[in-house]
Tab-separated table of C-alpha atoms and ligand atoms in Angstrom:
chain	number	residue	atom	x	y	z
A	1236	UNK	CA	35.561	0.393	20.367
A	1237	UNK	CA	38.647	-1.358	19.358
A	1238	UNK	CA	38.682	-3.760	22.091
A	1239	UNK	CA	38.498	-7.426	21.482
A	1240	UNK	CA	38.186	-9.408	24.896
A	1241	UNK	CA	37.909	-8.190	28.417
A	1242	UNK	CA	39.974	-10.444	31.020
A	1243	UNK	CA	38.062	-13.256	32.987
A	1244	UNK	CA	35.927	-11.421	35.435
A	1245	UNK	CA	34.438	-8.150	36.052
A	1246	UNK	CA	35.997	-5.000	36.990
A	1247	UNK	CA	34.051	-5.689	40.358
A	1248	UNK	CA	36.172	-5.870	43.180
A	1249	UNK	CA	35.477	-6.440	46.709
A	1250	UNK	CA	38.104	-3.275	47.944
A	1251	UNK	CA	36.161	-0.384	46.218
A	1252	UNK	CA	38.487	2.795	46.184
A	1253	UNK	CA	39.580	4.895	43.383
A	1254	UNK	CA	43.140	7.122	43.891
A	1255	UNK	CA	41.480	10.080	41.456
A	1256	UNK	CA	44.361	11.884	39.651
A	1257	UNK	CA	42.833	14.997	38.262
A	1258	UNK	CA	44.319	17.691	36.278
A	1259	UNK	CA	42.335	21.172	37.319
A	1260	UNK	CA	43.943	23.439	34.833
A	1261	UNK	CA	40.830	23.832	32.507
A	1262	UNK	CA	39.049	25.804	35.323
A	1263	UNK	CA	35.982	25.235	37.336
A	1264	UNK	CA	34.149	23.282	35.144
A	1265	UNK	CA	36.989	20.802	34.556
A	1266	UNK	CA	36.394	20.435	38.449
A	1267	UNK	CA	32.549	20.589	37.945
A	1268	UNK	CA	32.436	17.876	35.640
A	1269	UNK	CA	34.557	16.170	38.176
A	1270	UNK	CA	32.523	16.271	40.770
A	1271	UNK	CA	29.444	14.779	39.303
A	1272	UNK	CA	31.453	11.749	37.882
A	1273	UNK	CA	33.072	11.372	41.701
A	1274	UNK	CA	29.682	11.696	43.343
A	1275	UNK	CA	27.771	9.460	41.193
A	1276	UNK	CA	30.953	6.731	41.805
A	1277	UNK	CA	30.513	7.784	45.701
A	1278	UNK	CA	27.028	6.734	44.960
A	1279	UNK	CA	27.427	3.524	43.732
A	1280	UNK	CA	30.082	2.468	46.825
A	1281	UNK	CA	32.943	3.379	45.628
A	1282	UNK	CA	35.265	5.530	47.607
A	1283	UNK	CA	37.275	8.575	45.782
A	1284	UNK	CA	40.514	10.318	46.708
A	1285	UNK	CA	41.645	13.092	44.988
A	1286	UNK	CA	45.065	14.109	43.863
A	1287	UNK	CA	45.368	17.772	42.327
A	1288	UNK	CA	48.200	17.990	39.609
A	1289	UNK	CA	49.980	21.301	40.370
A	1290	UNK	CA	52.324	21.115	37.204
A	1291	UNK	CA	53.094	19.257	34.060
A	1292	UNK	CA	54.769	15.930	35.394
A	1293	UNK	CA	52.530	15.683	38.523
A	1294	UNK	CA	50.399	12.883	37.209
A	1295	UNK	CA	53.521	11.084	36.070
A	1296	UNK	CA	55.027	10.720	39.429
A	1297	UNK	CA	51.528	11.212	41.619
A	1298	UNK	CA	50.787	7.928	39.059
A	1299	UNK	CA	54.117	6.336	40.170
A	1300	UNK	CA	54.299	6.523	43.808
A	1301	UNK	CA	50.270	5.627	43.614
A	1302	UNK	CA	50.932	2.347	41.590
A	1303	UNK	CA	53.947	1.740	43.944
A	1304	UNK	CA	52.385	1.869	47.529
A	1305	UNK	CA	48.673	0.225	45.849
A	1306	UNK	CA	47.141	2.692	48.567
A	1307	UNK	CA	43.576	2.243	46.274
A	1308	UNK	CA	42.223	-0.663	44.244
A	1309	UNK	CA	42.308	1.417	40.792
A	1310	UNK	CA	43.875	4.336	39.610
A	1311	UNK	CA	41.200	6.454	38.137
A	1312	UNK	CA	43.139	9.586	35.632
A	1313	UNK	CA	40.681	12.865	35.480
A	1314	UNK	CA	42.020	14.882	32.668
A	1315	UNK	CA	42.714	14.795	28.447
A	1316	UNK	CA	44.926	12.545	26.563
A	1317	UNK	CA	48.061	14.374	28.210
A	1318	UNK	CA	47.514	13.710	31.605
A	1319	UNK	CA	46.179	10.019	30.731
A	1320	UNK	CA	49.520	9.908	28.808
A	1321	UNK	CA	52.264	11.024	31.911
A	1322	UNK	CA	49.809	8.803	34.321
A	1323	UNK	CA	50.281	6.079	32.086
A	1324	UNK	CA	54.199	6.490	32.016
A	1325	UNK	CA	53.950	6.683	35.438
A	1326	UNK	CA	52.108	3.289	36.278
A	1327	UNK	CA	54.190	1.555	33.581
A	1328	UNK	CA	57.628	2.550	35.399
A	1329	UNK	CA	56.055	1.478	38.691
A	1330	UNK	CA	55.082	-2.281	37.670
A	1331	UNK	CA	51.525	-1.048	36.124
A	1332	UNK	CA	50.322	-3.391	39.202
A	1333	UNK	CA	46.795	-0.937	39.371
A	1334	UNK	CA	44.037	-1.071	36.921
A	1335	UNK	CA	43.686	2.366	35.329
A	1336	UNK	CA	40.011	3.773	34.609
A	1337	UNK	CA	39.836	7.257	33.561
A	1338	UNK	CA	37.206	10.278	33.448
A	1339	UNK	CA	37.568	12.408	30.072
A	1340	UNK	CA	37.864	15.795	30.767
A	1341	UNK	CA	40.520	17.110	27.815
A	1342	UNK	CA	40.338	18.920	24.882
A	1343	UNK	CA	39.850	15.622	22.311
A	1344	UNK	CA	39.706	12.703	24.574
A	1345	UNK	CA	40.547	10.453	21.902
A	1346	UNK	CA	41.244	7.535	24.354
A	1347	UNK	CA	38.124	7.838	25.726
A	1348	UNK	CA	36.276	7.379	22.176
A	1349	UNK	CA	38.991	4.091	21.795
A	1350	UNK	CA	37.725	2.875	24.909
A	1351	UNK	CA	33.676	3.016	23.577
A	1352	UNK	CA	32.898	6.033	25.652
A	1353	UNK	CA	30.006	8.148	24.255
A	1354	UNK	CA	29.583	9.957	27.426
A	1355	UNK	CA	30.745	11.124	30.627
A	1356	UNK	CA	27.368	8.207	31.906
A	1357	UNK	CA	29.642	5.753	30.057
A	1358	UNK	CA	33.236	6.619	31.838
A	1359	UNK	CA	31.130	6.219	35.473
A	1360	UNK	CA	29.585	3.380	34.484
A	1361	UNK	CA	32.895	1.852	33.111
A	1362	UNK	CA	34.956	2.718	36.219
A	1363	UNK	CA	32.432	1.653	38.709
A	1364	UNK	CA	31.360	-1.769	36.914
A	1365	UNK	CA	32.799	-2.162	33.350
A	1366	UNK	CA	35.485	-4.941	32.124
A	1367	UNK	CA	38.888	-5.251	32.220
A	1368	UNK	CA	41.268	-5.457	29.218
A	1369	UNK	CA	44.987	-5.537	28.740
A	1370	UNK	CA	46.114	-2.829	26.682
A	1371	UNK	CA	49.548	-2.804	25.071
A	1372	UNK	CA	51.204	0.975	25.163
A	1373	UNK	CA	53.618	1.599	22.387
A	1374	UNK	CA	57.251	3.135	23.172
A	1375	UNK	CA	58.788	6.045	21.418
A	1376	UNK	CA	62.606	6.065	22.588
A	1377	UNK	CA	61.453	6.367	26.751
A	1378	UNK	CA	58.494	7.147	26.525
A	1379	UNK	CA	54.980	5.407	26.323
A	1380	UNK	CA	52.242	6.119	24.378
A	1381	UNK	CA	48.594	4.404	24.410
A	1382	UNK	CA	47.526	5.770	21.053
A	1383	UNK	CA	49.844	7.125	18.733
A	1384	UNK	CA	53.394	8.496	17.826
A	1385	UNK	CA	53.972	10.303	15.257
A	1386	UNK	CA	56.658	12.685	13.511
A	1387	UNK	CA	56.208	15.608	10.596
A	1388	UNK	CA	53.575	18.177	10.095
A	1389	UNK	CA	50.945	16.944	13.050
A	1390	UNK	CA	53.964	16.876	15.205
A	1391	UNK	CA	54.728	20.355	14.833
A	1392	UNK	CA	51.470	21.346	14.968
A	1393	UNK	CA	51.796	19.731	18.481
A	1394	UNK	CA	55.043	21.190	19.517
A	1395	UNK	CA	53.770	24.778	18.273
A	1396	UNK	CA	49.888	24.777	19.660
A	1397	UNK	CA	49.619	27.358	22.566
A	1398	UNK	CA	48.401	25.597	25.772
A	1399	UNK	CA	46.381	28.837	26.870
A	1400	UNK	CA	44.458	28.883	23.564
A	1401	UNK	CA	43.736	25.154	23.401
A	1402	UNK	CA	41.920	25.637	27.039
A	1403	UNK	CA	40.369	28.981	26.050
A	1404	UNK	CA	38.903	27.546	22.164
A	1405	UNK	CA	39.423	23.930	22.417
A	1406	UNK	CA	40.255	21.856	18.913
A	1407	UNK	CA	39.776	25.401	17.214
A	1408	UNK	CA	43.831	25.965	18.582
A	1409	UNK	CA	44.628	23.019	16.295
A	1410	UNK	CA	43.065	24.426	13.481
A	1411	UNK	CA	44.613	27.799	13.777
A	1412	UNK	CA	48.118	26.970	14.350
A	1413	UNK	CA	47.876	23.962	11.709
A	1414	UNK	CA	46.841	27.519	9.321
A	1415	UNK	CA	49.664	29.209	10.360
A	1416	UNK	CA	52.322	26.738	10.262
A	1417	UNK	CA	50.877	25.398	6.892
A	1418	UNK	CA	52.091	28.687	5.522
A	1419	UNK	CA	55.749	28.776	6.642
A	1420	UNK	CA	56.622	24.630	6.997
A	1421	UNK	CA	59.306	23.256	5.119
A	1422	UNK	CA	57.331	20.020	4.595
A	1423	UNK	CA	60.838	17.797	4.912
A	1424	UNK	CA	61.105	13.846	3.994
A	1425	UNK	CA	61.436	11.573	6.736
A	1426	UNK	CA	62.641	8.075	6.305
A	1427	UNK	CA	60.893	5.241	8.109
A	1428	UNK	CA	61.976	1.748	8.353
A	1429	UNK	CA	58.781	-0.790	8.810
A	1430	UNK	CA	59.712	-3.926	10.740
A	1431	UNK	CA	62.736	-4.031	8.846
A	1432	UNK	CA	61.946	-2.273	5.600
A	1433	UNK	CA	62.673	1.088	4.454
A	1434	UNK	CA	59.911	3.659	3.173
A	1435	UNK	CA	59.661	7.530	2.681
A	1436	UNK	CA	57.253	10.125	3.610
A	1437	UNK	CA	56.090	13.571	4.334
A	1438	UNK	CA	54.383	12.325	7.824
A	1439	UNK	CA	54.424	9.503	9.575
A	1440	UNK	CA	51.540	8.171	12.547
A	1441	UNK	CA	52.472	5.182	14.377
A	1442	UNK	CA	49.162	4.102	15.371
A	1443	UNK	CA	47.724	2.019	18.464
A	1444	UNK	CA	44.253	3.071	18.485
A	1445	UNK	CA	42.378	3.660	15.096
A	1446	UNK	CA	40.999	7.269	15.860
A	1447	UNK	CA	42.579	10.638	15.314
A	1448	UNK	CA	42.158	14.112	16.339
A	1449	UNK	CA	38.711	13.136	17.399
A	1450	UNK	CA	36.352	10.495	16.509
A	1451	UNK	CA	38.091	10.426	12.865
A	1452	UNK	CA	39.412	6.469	11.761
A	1453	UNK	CA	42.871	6.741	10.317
A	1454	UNK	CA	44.252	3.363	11.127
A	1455	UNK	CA	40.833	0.974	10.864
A	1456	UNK	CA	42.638	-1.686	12.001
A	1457	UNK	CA	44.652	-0.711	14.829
A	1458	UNK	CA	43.447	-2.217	17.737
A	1459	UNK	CA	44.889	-0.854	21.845
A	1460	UNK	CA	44.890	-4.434	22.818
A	1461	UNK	CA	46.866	-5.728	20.209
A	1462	UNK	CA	51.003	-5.957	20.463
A	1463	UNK	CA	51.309	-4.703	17.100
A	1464	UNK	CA	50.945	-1.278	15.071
A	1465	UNK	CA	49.023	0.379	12.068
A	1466	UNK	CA	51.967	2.184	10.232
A	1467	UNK	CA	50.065	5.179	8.516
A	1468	UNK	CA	52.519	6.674	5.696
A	1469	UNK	CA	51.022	10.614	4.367
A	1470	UNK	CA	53.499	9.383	0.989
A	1471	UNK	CA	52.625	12.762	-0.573
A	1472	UNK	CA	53.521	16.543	1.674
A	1473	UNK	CA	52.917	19.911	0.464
A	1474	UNK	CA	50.668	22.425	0.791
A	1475	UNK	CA	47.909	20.958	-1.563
A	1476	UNK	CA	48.210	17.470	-0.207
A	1477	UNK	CA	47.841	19.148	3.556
A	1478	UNK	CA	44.435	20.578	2.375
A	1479	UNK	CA	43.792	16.918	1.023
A	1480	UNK	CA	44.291	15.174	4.172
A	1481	UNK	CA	42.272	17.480	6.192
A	1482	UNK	CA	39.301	17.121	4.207
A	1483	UNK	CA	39.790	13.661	3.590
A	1484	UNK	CA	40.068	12.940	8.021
A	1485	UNK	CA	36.524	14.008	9.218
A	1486	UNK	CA	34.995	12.629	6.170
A	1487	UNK	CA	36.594	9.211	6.951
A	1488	UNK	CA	38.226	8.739	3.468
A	1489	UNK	CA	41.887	9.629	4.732
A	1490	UNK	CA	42.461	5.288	4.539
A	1491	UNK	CA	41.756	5.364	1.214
A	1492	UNK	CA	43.552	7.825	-0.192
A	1493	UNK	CA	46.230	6.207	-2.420
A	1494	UNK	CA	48.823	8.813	-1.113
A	1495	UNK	CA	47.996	6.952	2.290
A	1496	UNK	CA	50.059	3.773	2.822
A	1497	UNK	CA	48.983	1.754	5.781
A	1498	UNK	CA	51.372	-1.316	7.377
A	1499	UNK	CA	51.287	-3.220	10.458
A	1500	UNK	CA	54.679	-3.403	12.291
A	1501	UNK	CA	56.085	-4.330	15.333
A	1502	UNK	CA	59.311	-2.309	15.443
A	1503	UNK	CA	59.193	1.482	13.069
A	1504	UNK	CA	62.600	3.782	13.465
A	1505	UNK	CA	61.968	7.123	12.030
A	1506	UNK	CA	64.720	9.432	10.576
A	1507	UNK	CA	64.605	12.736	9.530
A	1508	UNK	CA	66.129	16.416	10.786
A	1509	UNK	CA	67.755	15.849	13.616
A	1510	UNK	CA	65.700	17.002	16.827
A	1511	UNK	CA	62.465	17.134	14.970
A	1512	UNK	CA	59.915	16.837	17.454
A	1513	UNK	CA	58.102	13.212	18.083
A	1514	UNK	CA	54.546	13.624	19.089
A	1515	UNK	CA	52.801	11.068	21.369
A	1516	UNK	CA	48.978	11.226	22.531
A	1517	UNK	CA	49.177	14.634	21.302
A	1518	UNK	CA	51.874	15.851	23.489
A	1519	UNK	CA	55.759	16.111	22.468
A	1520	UNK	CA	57.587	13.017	24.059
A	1521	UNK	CA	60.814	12.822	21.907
A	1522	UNK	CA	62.863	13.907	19.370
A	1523	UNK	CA	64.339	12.723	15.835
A	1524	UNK	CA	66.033	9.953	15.882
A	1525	UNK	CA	63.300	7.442	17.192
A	1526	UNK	CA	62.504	4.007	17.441
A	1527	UNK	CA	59.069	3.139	18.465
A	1528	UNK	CA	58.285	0.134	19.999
A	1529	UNK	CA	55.665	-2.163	22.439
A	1530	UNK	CA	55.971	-1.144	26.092
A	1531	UNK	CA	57.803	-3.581	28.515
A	1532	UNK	CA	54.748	-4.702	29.760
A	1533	UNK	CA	51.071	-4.062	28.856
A	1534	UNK	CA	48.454	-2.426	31.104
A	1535	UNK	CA	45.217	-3.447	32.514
A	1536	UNK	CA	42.675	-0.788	31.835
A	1537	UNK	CA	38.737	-0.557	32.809
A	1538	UNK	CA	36.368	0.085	30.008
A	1539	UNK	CA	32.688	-0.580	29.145
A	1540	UNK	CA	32.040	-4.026	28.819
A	1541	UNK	CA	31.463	-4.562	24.618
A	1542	UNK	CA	27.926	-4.143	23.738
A	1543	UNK	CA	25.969	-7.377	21.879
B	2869	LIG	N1	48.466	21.199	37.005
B	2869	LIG	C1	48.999	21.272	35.781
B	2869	LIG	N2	49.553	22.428	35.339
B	2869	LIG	C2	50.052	22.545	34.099
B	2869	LIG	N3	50.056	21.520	33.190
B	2869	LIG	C3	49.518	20.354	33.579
B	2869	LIG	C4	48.972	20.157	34.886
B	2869	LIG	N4	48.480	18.887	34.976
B	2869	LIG	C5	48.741	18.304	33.787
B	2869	LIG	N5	49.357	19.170	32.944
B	2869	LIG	C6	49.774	18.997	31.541
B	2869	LIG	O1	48.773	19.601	30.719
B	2869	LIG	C7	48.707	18.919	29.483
B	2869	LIG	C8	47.312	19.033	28.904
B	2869	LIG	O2	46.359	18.556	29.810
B	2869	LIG	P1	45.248	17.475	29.474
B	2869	LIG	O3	45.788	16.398	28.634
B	2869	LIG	O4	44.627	17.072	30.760
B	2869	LIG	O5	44.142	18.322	28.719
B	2869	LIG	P2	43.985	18.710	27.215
B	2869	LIG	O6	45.282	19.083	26.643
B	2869	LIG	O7	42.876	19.683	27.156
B	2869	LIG	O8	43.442	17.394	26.563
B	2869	LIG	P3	43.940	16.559	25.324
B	2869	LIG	O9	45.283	16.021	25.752
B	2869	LIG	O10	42.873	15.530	25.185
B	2869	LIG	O11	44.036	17.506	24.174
B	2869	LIG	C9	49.128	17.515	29.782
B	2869	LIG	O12	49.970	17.063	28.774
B	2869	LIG	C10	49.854	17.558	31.125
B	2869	LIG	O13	51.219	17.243	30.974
């Protein structure tokens, strides 16, 4: 996990209710898997309300008006990255005054691998008794992200990837529309200024957490609860080099590629063709021109408490 310290204390607290925010959209086992979780936290004393997302946006404002009126002692988000990603827009704008556990139920449930969760055991365990830590969100133009921004070919791949195939073949939608874009992308430059200084590149990943697509390290030192990002720069696009980098990610060697360039920054602006999209914990969540930033204020989140 990329988590240094958890906050003085446990995530015990003496008012023991979770306000669940659950996205059902996967089908009944979404909800099956959801109901285990919420019985074995009912189990252990804590008590579970559940709030249905109807449409895209629900967990933003149901996230909101939650953190808001502080009707339960922790927010707990039941869905993938997406969901995690509107609640945790939603709790920022509101003050961010709950601590925000969450159940992994999405497609890649790459926050949920940041966090140290092997398991859906662990995400219980962490939301009934783990630690708290303060996690700092980045910012792309208004909107937050908890793990990554990022504009070019993975972007597209995002704005193009059909919702009703990711739920029906999981990752595999990735993997086919990443084929079929591959084939008919224009692979444009995109400039990016670094805290100040300009670069180039073919694709650009503005990194908070150090996975990707997965449990694949792009950014080894990115760290959620440090104010500061990884910069990864893909120097090289193309066809060829796409092939590269694929092969390169699940073997854990895309670091060390020299076409990679890796930076820490506090401030990136990205440039490029105008309304490109901007994706953000693998949804879209802006457009070219962008400045990425830290969030106003970081978050309190519960995770497992670090092993040894
Ligand atoms: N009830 C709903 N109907 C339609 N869309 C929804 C609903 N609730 C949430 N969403 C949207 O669905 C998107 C995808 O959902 P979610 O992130 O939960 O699963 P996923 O895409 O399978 O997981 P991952 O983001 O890890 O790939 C989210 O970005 C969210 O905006």
């Amino acid at each position: 996990m990329t988590l240094a310290a958890p906050l003085a204390g446990s995530a015990a607290t003496k008012d023991r209710s979770f306000l669940v925010i659950f996205n059902p959209t996967a089908g009944g086992r979404r909800r099956r898997r959801l109901d285990h979780a919420l019985a074995a936290l009912e189990h252990r004393g804590w008590d579970c309300e559940i709030l249905e997302t109807q449409a895209r946006g629900d967990a933003e404002a149901l996230a909101r008006t939650a953190s808001g009126e502080a009707r339960a002692s922790r927010l707990l988000i039941a869905g993938g990255d997406g969901t995690i990603n509107e609640a945790v827009n939603g709790a920022l704008s509101a003050g961010a005054k709950l601590p925000l556990g969450i159940i992994p139920l999405g497609t890649a449930n790459v926050l949920a691998a940041e966090l140290g969760m092997m398991d859906m055991g662990d995400a219980v365990d962490a939301a009934a008794a783990g630690a708290m830590y303060t996690i700092w969100p980045g910012r792309a133009n208004e909107r937050n992200f908890v793990l990554m921004a990022g504009a070019g070919f993975d972007a597209h791949v995002v704005a193009t990837v059909d919702p009703a195939l990711k739920r029906k073949i999981g990752k595999l939608a990735y993997v086919w529309t990443m084929l079929r874009l591959a084939f008919r992308f224009s692979f444009p430059r995109y400039r990016v200024r670094v805290d100040g200084v300009w670069h180039e590149a073919a694709s650009v990943v503005v990194s908070k957490g150090h996975y990707y697509g997965g449990r694949f390290v792009l950014a080894p030192r990115a760290r959620l609860d440090r104010p500061e990002f990884q910069v990864c720069l893909f120097t090289k696009g193309g066809r060829w080099n796409l092939v590269r980098y694929a092969l390169a990610l699940p073997l854990g060697l895309l670091p060390k590629m020299k076409s990679i360039t890796l930076l820490p920054a506090r401030e990136v602006v990205i440039e490029g063709p105008e309304g490109d999209p901007v994706q953000g914990d693998g949804d879209v969540i802006a457009h070219l021109p962008v400045t990425i930033r830290l969030a106003e204020r970081p978050l309190t989140m519960v995770a497992p408490a670090r092993r040894g």
